[in-house]
Amino acid sequence: MKAAAAAAGENTLGVSTLASGLTVVSERMPHVATVAVGVWVGVGARNERPQEHGLSHFIEHMAFKGTERRSARTIAEAVEAAGGDFNAETGIEHTSYTVRLLSEDLDLALDILADILTRSRFAPEEIAREKSVILQEISAVEDTPEDLVNDLFMSCAFSGQPLGRPILGTAESVRGFTRERLVGYLAREYRASRMVVAAAGSVDHARLVAGVERHFAGISGGLGSVTEPARFTPGDLRVERAIEQVQLMLGWPGRALGDDGHYALQVFANLLGGGMSSRLFQEVREERGLAYAVDAFHWPFLDTGVFGLAAGTAPEDVAELVPVALACLRDAALAATPEELARARAQMKVALLTTSESAMGRADQLARQMLAFRRIVPREEVVARLDALTVDDIRAAGRSLLECHPVVVGLGPVADLPASAAVQAMLAGK
């Protein structure tokens, strides 16, 4: 076992790698009385094969449905009897299973987490019930335009690729899941080298490592399957629907986590549409009243990223909103000011520190950093990277978008939504 520990102010970090390849990371937060602990797996929707679409999310749901040692009710009662609460989340590149409870019950949490990841029964009757639940979840997204447009956007930006498929799967794919498929996916993808056990709060690192070694001995080693590289695919996608608003999203290639320009593009997105003082909010909503909600975003992934604008507006306002929003983007790329950079940077610092002050938020940060970078990125390093950015850096990040072919996605009465070629011409100033 390799181990290292470092002090960061009053907090204490610990990082260990077990012989199996599983990583254990913790941060002791002296003023926190509880502990947040979980398992983060570097496996999500983009690791699925076509016939497995939605399987990562399905397995996350099934984790709570009973193991060889515990029924679903016993799992819930054991955690709640200790005053704790359980949660799980499936993303595009990660799946997490977490517990928050008193530090004296850490071993119970590790025992249950290992149990659900290595000994889940996947009983046929539970699989059938959960299919029904997830089919309702899929239907709920279909009935929620603000959620559905995000799925449509990703399916267009990364067309025909695992990265572009909805996390929930489709009704057809979910109905086809079998116990054999669940067990096979777990055996192939849930490998120790892709897992991080992270804890933050009232936690002793040596005790955490000892508990993980004891309870997670059954996790298989190895690397798992190779993730398919992603590529941005410009184009248009319009879904006509009889709803009151048009939900629209425009997108361009972004930066991957760790790329040199990643921080600059994150700050540019914040400056353009990250708050009430941003250009988009002030111009689109406050000055013109064209949308209730409008924002800019940058979503980075391990090997790629996507930058975008999103808004919901009345059908009769689409033709005005799009060129106004594009003008905001272009103007920011050419003439962002030091004052705007200072505001955006301050917002990002506060967001970073706010998350770090929560035990669960900090555990999530630690796990994701280990999965992405194989190291803990000190908060001071992130702040220094933000402080080092100049107005020229931010403008350059914005200018990198101006000549790119975009994605244009609309849901609702979309007759007035311009095509991607027209959007590109507007943004290029042609």
Coordinates of C-alpha atoms in Angstrom, one line a residue:
M1 CA 0.0 0.0 0.0
K2 CA 1.3 3.4 -0.9
A3 CA 0.2 6.3 1.3
A4 CA 0.8 10.0 1.6
A5 CA -0.7 12.7 3.9
A6 CA -0.5 16.5 3.8
A7 CA -1.8 19.3 5.9
A8 CA -3.9 22.1 4.5
G9 CA -4.5 24.7 7.2
E10 CA -6.4 23.0 10.0
N11 CA -7.7 20.3 7.8
T12 CA -5.7 17.1 7.1
L13 CA -5.6 15.3 3.8
G14 CA -4.9 11.6 3.4
V15 CA -4.4 9.6 0.2
S16 CA -3.7 5.9 -0.1
T17 CA -3.7 3.3 -2.9
L18 CA -4.5 -0.2 -2.0
A19 CA -2.8 -3.3 -3.6
S20 CA -6.0 -3.8 -5.7
G21 CA -5.7 -0.4 -7.2
L22 CA -8.6 1.1 -5.2
T23 CA -7.9 4.7 -4.0
V24 CA -8.8 5.9 -0.6
V25 CA -8.8 9.7 0.1
S26 CA -10.0 11.7 3.0
E27 CA -10.0 15.2 4.5
R28 CA -10.4 15.6 8.2
M29 CA -12.4 18.8 8.9
P30 CA -12.0 19.5 12.7
H31 CA -15.1 21.6 13.1
V32 CA -17.4 19.0 11.5
A33 CA -19.1 16.4 13.7
T34 CA -20.3 14.1 11.0
V35 CA -18.6 12.2 8.2
A36 CA -19.6 12.0 4.5
V37 CA -18.3 8.9 2.9
G38 CA -18.9 7.2 -0.4
V39 CA -17.7 5.3 -3.4
W40 CA -17.2 7.1 -6.7
V41 CA -16.8 4.9 -9.7
G42 CA -15.2 6.3 -12.9
V43 CA -18.0 4.7 -14.9
G44 CA -21.1 6.3 -16.3
A45 CA -23.4 6.6 -19.3
R46 CA -20.6 6.9 -21.8
N47 CA -19.1 3.5 -20.8
E48 CA -22.2 1.7 -22.0
R49 CA -22.5 -0.3 -25.2
P50 CA -25.6 0.3 -27.4
Q51 CA -27.6 -2.5 -25.9
E52 CA -26.6 -1.3 -22.4
H53 CA -28.0 2.2 -22.8
G54 CA -29.2 3.4 -19.4
L55 CA -27.6 0.5 -17.5
S56 CA -25.3 2.6 -15.3
H57 CA -28.3 4.4 -14.0
F58 CA -30.3 1.2 -13.6
I59 CA -27.6 -0.4 -11.6
E60 CA -27.4 2.7 -9.3
H61 CA -31.2 2.2 -8.6
M62 CA -30.8 -1.5 -8.0
A63 CA -28.0 -1.0 -5.4
F64 CA -30.6 -0.2 -2.8
K65 CA -32.9 -3.2 -3.6
G66 CA -31.2 -5.8 -1.4
T67 CA -28.0 -7.9 -1.1
E68 CA -27.2 -11.4 -0.1
R69 CA -27.0 -10.3 3.5
R70 CA -29.6 -7.5 3.7
S71 CA -33.0 -6.7 2.3
A72 CA -33.8 -3.3 0.9
R73 CA -35.6 -2.5 4.1
T74 CA -32.8 -3.7 6.3
I75 CA -30.3 -1.4 4.4
A76 CA -32.6 1.6 4.9
E77 CA -33.2 0.8 8.6
A78 CA -29.6 0.3 9.4
V79 CA -28.5 3.6 7.9
E80 CA -31.4 5.6 9.4
A81 CA -31.0 3.9 12.8
A82 CA -27.6 5.5 12.9
G83 CA -29.2 8.9 11.9
G84 CA -27.7 8.8 8.5
D85 CA -29.0 9.1 5.0
F86 CA -28.1 7.4 1.7
N87 CA -27.8 8.8 -1.8
A88 CA -26.6 7.8 -5.2
E89 CA -26.1 9.6 -8.5
T90 CA -25.3 8.6 -12.1
G91 CA -23.6 10.9 -14.5
I92 CA -22.0 10.8 -17.9
E93 CA -18.6 9.8 -16.5
H94 CA -19.2 8.9 -12.9
T95 CA -21.5 7.0 -10.6
S96 CA -21.5 7.6 -6.8
Y97 CA -22.9 5.9 -3.7
T98 CA -22.8 8.1 -0.6
V99 CA -23.7 8.0 3.1
R100 CA -23.6 10.8 5.7
L101 CA -23.7 9.8 9.4
L102 CA -21.8 10.1 12.7
S103 CA -18.1 9.2 12.5
E104 CA -18.5 6.5 15.1
D105 CA -20.7 4.6 12.5
L106 CA -18.1 4.9 9.7
D107 CA -17.5 1.1 9.7
L108 CA -21.3 0.5 9.2
A109 CA -21.3 2.8 6.2
L110 CA -18.3 1.0 4.6
D111 CA -19.9 -2.4 5.3
I112 CA -23.1 -1.4 3.6
L113 CA -21.4 0.4 0.6
A114 CA -19.2 -2.7 0.0
D115 CA -22.3 -4.9 0.4
I116 CA -24.4 -3.2 -2.3
L117 CA -21.4 -3.0 -4.7
T118 CA -20.3 -6.6 -4.4
R119 CA -23.3 -8.6 -3.2
S120 CA -26.4 -7.1 -4.7
R121 CA -29.0 -9.8 -5.5
F122 CA -30.6 -8.2 -8.5
A123 CA -33.7 -10.2 -7.8
P124 CA -35.9 -10.6 -10.9
E125 CA -39.0 -9.2 -9.2
E126 CA -37.0 -6.1 -8.1
I127 CA -35.6 -5.6 -11.6
A128 CA -39.2 -5.7 -12.9
R129 CA -40.4 -3.2 -10.4
E130 CA -37.4 -0.8 -11.0
K131 CA -38.0 -1.0 -14.8
S132 CA -41.5 0.5 -14.1
V133 CA -40.0 3.3 -11.9
I134 CA -37.4 4.3 -14.5
L135 CA -39.9 4.2 -17.3
Q136 CA -41.9 6.7 -15.3
E137 CA -38.7 8.8 -14.8
I138 CA -38.1 8.8 -18.6
S139 CA -41.7 9.9 -19.1
A140 CA -41.2 12.7 -16.6
V141 CA -38.3 14.0 -18.6
E142 CA -40.4 13.9 -21.8
D143 CA -42.9 16.0 -20.0
T144 CA -40.4 18.6 -18.8
P145 CA -39.1 20.7 -21.7
E146 CA -36.3 22.3 -19.6
D147 CA -34.9 18.8 -19.0
L148 CA -35.6 17.3 -22.4
V149 CA -33.8 20.0 -24.3
N150 CA -30.6 19.2 -22.4
D151 CA -30.8 15.6 -23.6
L152 CA -31.5 16.7 -27.2
F153 CA -28.6 19.1 -27.0
M154 CA -26.1 16.5 -26.0
S155 CA -27.5 14.0 -28.6
C156 CA -26.8 16.6 -31.3
A157 CA -23.5 17.9 -30.0
F158 CA -22.1 14.3 -29.8
S159 CA -24.3 12.6 -32.3
G160 CA -24.1 8.8 -32.5
Q161 CA -21.7 8.6 -29.5
P162 CA -22.1 7.2 -26.0
L163 CA -21.4 10.8 -24.7
G164 CA -24.5 12.0 -26.5
R165 CA -27.0 9.4 -25.1
P166 CA -29.4 10.3 -22.3
I167 CA -28.3 8.9 -18.9
L168 CA -31.7 7.3 -18.2
G169 CA -31.7 5.2 -21.4
T170 CA -34.8 4.8 -23.5
A171 CA -38.0 2.9 -22.8
E172 CA -36.9 0.2 -25.3
S173 CA -33.4 -0.3 -23.8
V174 CA -34.6 -0.3 -20.2
R175 CA -37.3 -3.0 -21.0
G176 CA -34.5 -5.2 -22.4
F177 CA -32.4 -5.3 -19.2
T178 CA -31.8 -8.7 -17.6
R179 CA -30.0 -9.8 -14.5
E180 CA -27.3 -11.3 -16.6
R181 CA -26.7 -7.9 -18.3
L182 CA -26.5 -6.1 -15.0
V183 CA -24.0 -8.6 -13.5
G184 CA -21.9 -8.6 -16.7
Y185 CA -21.7 -4.9 -16.8
L186 CA -20.6 -4.7 -13.1
A187 CA -17.9 -7.4 -13.6
R188 CA -16.6 -5.6 -16.7
E189 CA -16.6 -1.9 -15.5
Y190 CA -16.6 -1.8 -11.7
R191 CA -12.9 -2.4 -11.2
A192 CA -10.8 -1.3 -8.3
S193 CA -8.6 1.0 -10.3
R194 CA -11.7 2.9 -11.4
M195 CA -12.9 3.4 -7.8
V196 CA -12.3 6.0 -5.1
V197 CA -13.5 5.7 -1.6
A198 CA -13.7 9.3 -0.3
A199 CA -14.6 10.7 3.1
A200 CA -14.6 14.2 4.6
G201 CA -15.6 15.6 8.0
S202 CA -14.9 13.8 11.3
V203 CA -12.7 11.1 9.8
D204 CA -9.4 9.4 10.7
H205 CA -7.6 8.4 7.5
A206 CA -5.9 5.3 9.0
R207 CA -9.2 4.0 10.4
L208 CA -10.8 4.7 7.0
V209 CA -8.1 2.8 5.1
A210 CA -8.3 -0.2 7.5
G211 CA -12.1 -0.3 7.0
V212 CA -11.9 -0.2 3.2
E213 CA -9.2 -2.9 3.2
R214 CA -11.5 -5.1 5.3
H215 CA -14.8 -4.5 3.5
F216 CA -13.7 -4.0 -0.1
A217 CA -11.4 -7.0 -0.5
G218 CA -13.9 -8.5 -3.0
I219 CA -13.5 -5.7 -5.6
S220 CA -11.8 -7.0 -8.7
G221 CA -8.6 -5.5 -10.0
G222 CA -7.9 -4.6 -13.7
L223 CA -8.7 -1.6 -15.8
G224 CA -12.2 -2.2 -17.3
S225 CA -13.1 -1.4 -20.9
V226 CA -11.6 1.5 -22.9
T227 CA -13.8 4.6 -23.2
E228 CA -14.6 5.7 -26.7
P229 CA -13.1 9.1 -27.5
A230 CA -15.7 11.8 -28.1
R231 CA -15.9 14.3 -31.0
F232 CA -18.1 17.4 -31.2
T233 CA -20.6 17.2 -34.1
P234 CA -22.1 20.5 -35.3
G235 CA -25.6 20.5 -36.7
D236 CA -29.3 21.3 -36.2
L237 CA -32.0 19.5 -34.2
R238 CA -35.5 20.8 -34.0
V239 CA -38.4 19.1 -32.2
E240 CA -41.7 20.7 -32.9
R241 CA -44.0 20.5 -29.8
A242 CA -47.2 22.4 -28.9
I243 CA -45.9 24.1 -25.7
E244 CA -45.9 27.8 -24.6
Q245 CA -42.2 28.4 -24.9
V246 CA -39.3 27.6 -27.1
Q247 CA -36.5 25.9 -25.3
L248 CA -33.3 26.6 -27.2
M249 CA -29.6 25.7 -26.8
L250 CA -26.7 26.8 -28.9
G251 CA -23.3 25.1 -28.5
W252 CA -19.7 25.1 -29.6
P253 CA -16.6 22.9 -28.9
G254 CA -15.3 23.4 -25.3
R255 CA -12.2 22.2 -23.4
A256 CA -11.5 19.0 -21.6
L257 CA -10.8 18.9 -17.8
G258 CA -7.1 19.8 -17.4
D259 CA -6.7 21.5 -20.8
D260 CA -4.7 24.7 -20.7
G261 CA -7.7 26.8 -21.7
H262 CA -10.2 25.1 -19.4
Y263 CA -10.2 27.8 -16.6
A264 CA -10.3 30.6 -19.1
L265 CA -13.4 29.2 -20.8
Q266 CA -15.1 28.5 -17.5
V267 CA -14.5 32.2 -16.5
F268 CA -15.7 33.4 -19.9
A269 CA -19.0 31.4 -19.5
N270 CA -19.5 32.9 -16.0
L271 CA -18.8 36.4 -17.3
L272 CA -21.1 36.0 -20.2
G273 CA -24.1 34.4 -18.5
G274 CA -23.3 33.2 -14.9
G275 CA -25.1 35.7 -12.8
M276 CA -27.4 38.7 -12.6
S277 CA -24.6 41.1 -13.6
S278 CA -23.6 39.0 -16.6
R279 CA -24.0 40.3 -20.1
L280 CA -26.7 37.9 -21.1
F281 CA -28.9 38.5 -18.0
Q282 CA -28.6 42.2 -18.3
E283 CA -29.2 42.5 -22.1
V284 CA -31.6 39.6 -22.8
R285 CA -33.7 39.8 -19.6
E286 CA -33.3 43.1 -17.9
E287 CA -33.0 45.4 -21.0
R288 CA -35.2 43.6 -23.5
G289 CA -37.4 41.2 -21.5
L290 CA -36.9 38.4 -24.0
A291 CA -36.5 35.5 -21.5
Y292 CA -37.0 34.7 -17.9
A293 CA -34.0 32.4 -17.7
V294 CA -30.9 32.8 -19.9
D295 CA -27.4 31.6 -19.2
A296 CA -24.0 30.5 -20.6
F297 CA -22.3 27.3 -19.5
H298 CA -19.2 25.2 -20.1
W299 CA -19.4 21.5 -19.5
P300 CA -15.9 19.9 -19.4
F301 CA -15.4 16.1 -19.7
L302 CA -12.3 14.0 -19.5
D303 CA -11.4 14.3 -23.2
T304 CA -13.6 17.1 -24.5
G305 CA -16.0 19.8 -23.5
V306 CA -19.0 21.8 -24.8
F307 CA -19.7 25.5 -24.4
G308 CA -23.3 26.8 -24.8
L309 CA -26.0 29.2 -24.4
A310 CA -29.5 28.3 -23.1
A311 CA -32.8 30.1 -22.9
G312 CA -36.5 29.7 -22.8
T313 CA -38.6 32.3 -24.7
A314 CA -41.9 33.0 -26.3
P315 CA -42.1 31.8 -30.0
E316 CA -42.5 35.4 -31.2
D317 CA -39.2 36.5 -29.5
V318 CA -36.9 33.8 -30.9
A319 CA -35.9 35.8 -33.9
E320 CA -34.8 38.7 -31.7
L321 CA -33.3 36.7 -28.8
V322 CA -30.8 34.7 -30.9
P323 CA -29.0 37.5 -32.5
V324 CA -29.0 39.5 -29.3
A325 CA -27.5 36.6 -27.4
L326 CA -24.9 36.0 -30.1
A327 CA -24.0 39.7 -30.1
C328 CA -23.4 39.5 -26.3
L329 CA -21.1 36.5 -26.9
R330 CA -19.2 38.2 -29.7
D331 CA -18.8 41.5 -27.8
A332 CA -17.6 39.7 -24.7
A333 CA -15.0 37.8 -26.8
L334 CA -13.7 41.1 -28.3
A335 CA -14.1 43.5 -25.4
A336 CA -14.5 41.8 -22.0
T337 CA -13.4 44.2 -19.3
P338 CA -11.2 43.8 -16.2
E339 CA -14.2 44.6 -14.0
E340 CA -16.2 41.7 -15.6
L341 CA -13.2 39.4 -15.1
A342 CA -12.9 40.4 -11.4
R343 CA -16.6 39.7 -10.8
A344 CA -16.6 36.3 -12.6
R345 CA -13.4 35.3 -10.8
A346 CA -14.9 36.2 -7.4
Q347 CA -18.1 34.2 -8.1
M348 CA -16.1 31.1 -9.0
K349 CA -13.9 31.4 -5.9
V350 CA -16.9 31.7 -3.6
A351 CA -18.5 28.7 -5.3
L352 CA -15.3 26.6 -4.9
L353 CA -15.0 27.5 -1.2
T354 CA -18.7 27.1 -0.5
T355 CA -18.6 23.5 -1.8
S356 CA -15.4 22.8 0.2
E357 CA -17.1 23.9 3.4
S358 CA -19.6 21.0 3.1
A359 CA -18.4 17.6 4.1
M360 CA -20.3 15.9 1.3
G361 CA -19.3 18.6 -1.2
R362 CA -15.6 18.2 -0.2
A363 CA -15.8 14.4 -0.4
D364 CA -17.2 14.7 -3.9
Q365 CA -14.5 17.2 -4.9
L366 CA -11.7 14.8 -3.6
A367 CA -13.1 11.8 -5.4
R368 CA -13.7 13.5 -8.8
Q369 CA -10.2 15.0 -8.7
M370 CA -8.6 11.7 -8.0
L371 CA -10.5 10.1 -10.9
A372 CA -9.7 12.9 -13.3
F373 CA -6.2 13.8 -12.3
R374 CA -4.9 11.0 -10.0
R375 CA -4.1 13.7 -7.4
I376 CA -5.8 16.2 -5.1
V377 CA -5.8 19.7 -6.6
P378 CA -5.3 22.1 -3.7
R379 CA -7.8 24.9 -3.4
E380 CA -4.8 27.3 -3.4
E381 CA -3.8 26.0 -6.8
V382 CA -7.2 26.5 -8.3
V383 CA -7.4 30.1 -6.9
A384 CA -3.9 30.8 -8.2
R385 CA -4.9 29.6 -11.7
L386 CA -8.0 31.9 -11.6
D387 CA -5.9 34.8 -10.3
A388 CA -3.4 34.4 -13.1
L389 CA -6.0 34.8 -15.8
T390 CA -5.8 38.1 -17.7
V391 CA -8.5 39.9 -19.7
D392 CA -6.5 38.8 -22.8
D393 CA -6.9 35.2 -21.7
I394 CA -10.6 35.5 -21.3
R395 CA -11.0 37.3 -24.7
A396 CA -8.9 34.6 -26.4
A397 CA -11.2 31.9 -24.9
G398 CA -14.2 33.7 -26.3
R399 CA -12.6 34.3 -29.7
S400 CA -11.9 30.6 -30.0
L401 CA -15.7 30.1 -30.4
L402 CA -16.3 32.7 -33.1
E403 CA -15.3 30.7 -36.1
C404 CA -16.6 27.3 -34.9
H405 CA -19.5 25.5 -36.5
P406 CA -22.2 25.4 -33.8
V407 CA -25.0 23.1 -32.6
V408 CA -28.5 24.6 -32.7
V409 CA -31.2 22.8 -30.8
G410 CA -34.8 23.9 -30.3
L411 CA -37.9 22.3 -28.6
G412 CA -41.4 23.8 -29.0
P413 CA -42.7 26.1 -31.7
V414 CA -39.4 26.4 -33.5
A415 CA -40.3 27.9 -36.9
D416 CA -38.3 31.1 -36.2
L417 CA -35.2 29.4 -34.9
P418 CA -32.3 30.1 -37.3
A419 CA -30.2 27.3 -38.7
S420 CA -26.7 26.6 -37.5
A421 CA -25.2 28.1 -40.7
A422 CA -27.0 31.4 -40.0
V423 CA -25.9 31.3 -36.3
Q424 CA -22.3 30.8 -37.3
A425 CA -22.5 33.8 -39.7
M426 CA -24.0 36.0 -37.1
L427 CA -21.4 35.1 -34.5
A428 CA -18.6 35.6 -37.0
G429 CA -19.9 39.1 -37.8
K430 CA -20.8 38.3 -41.4

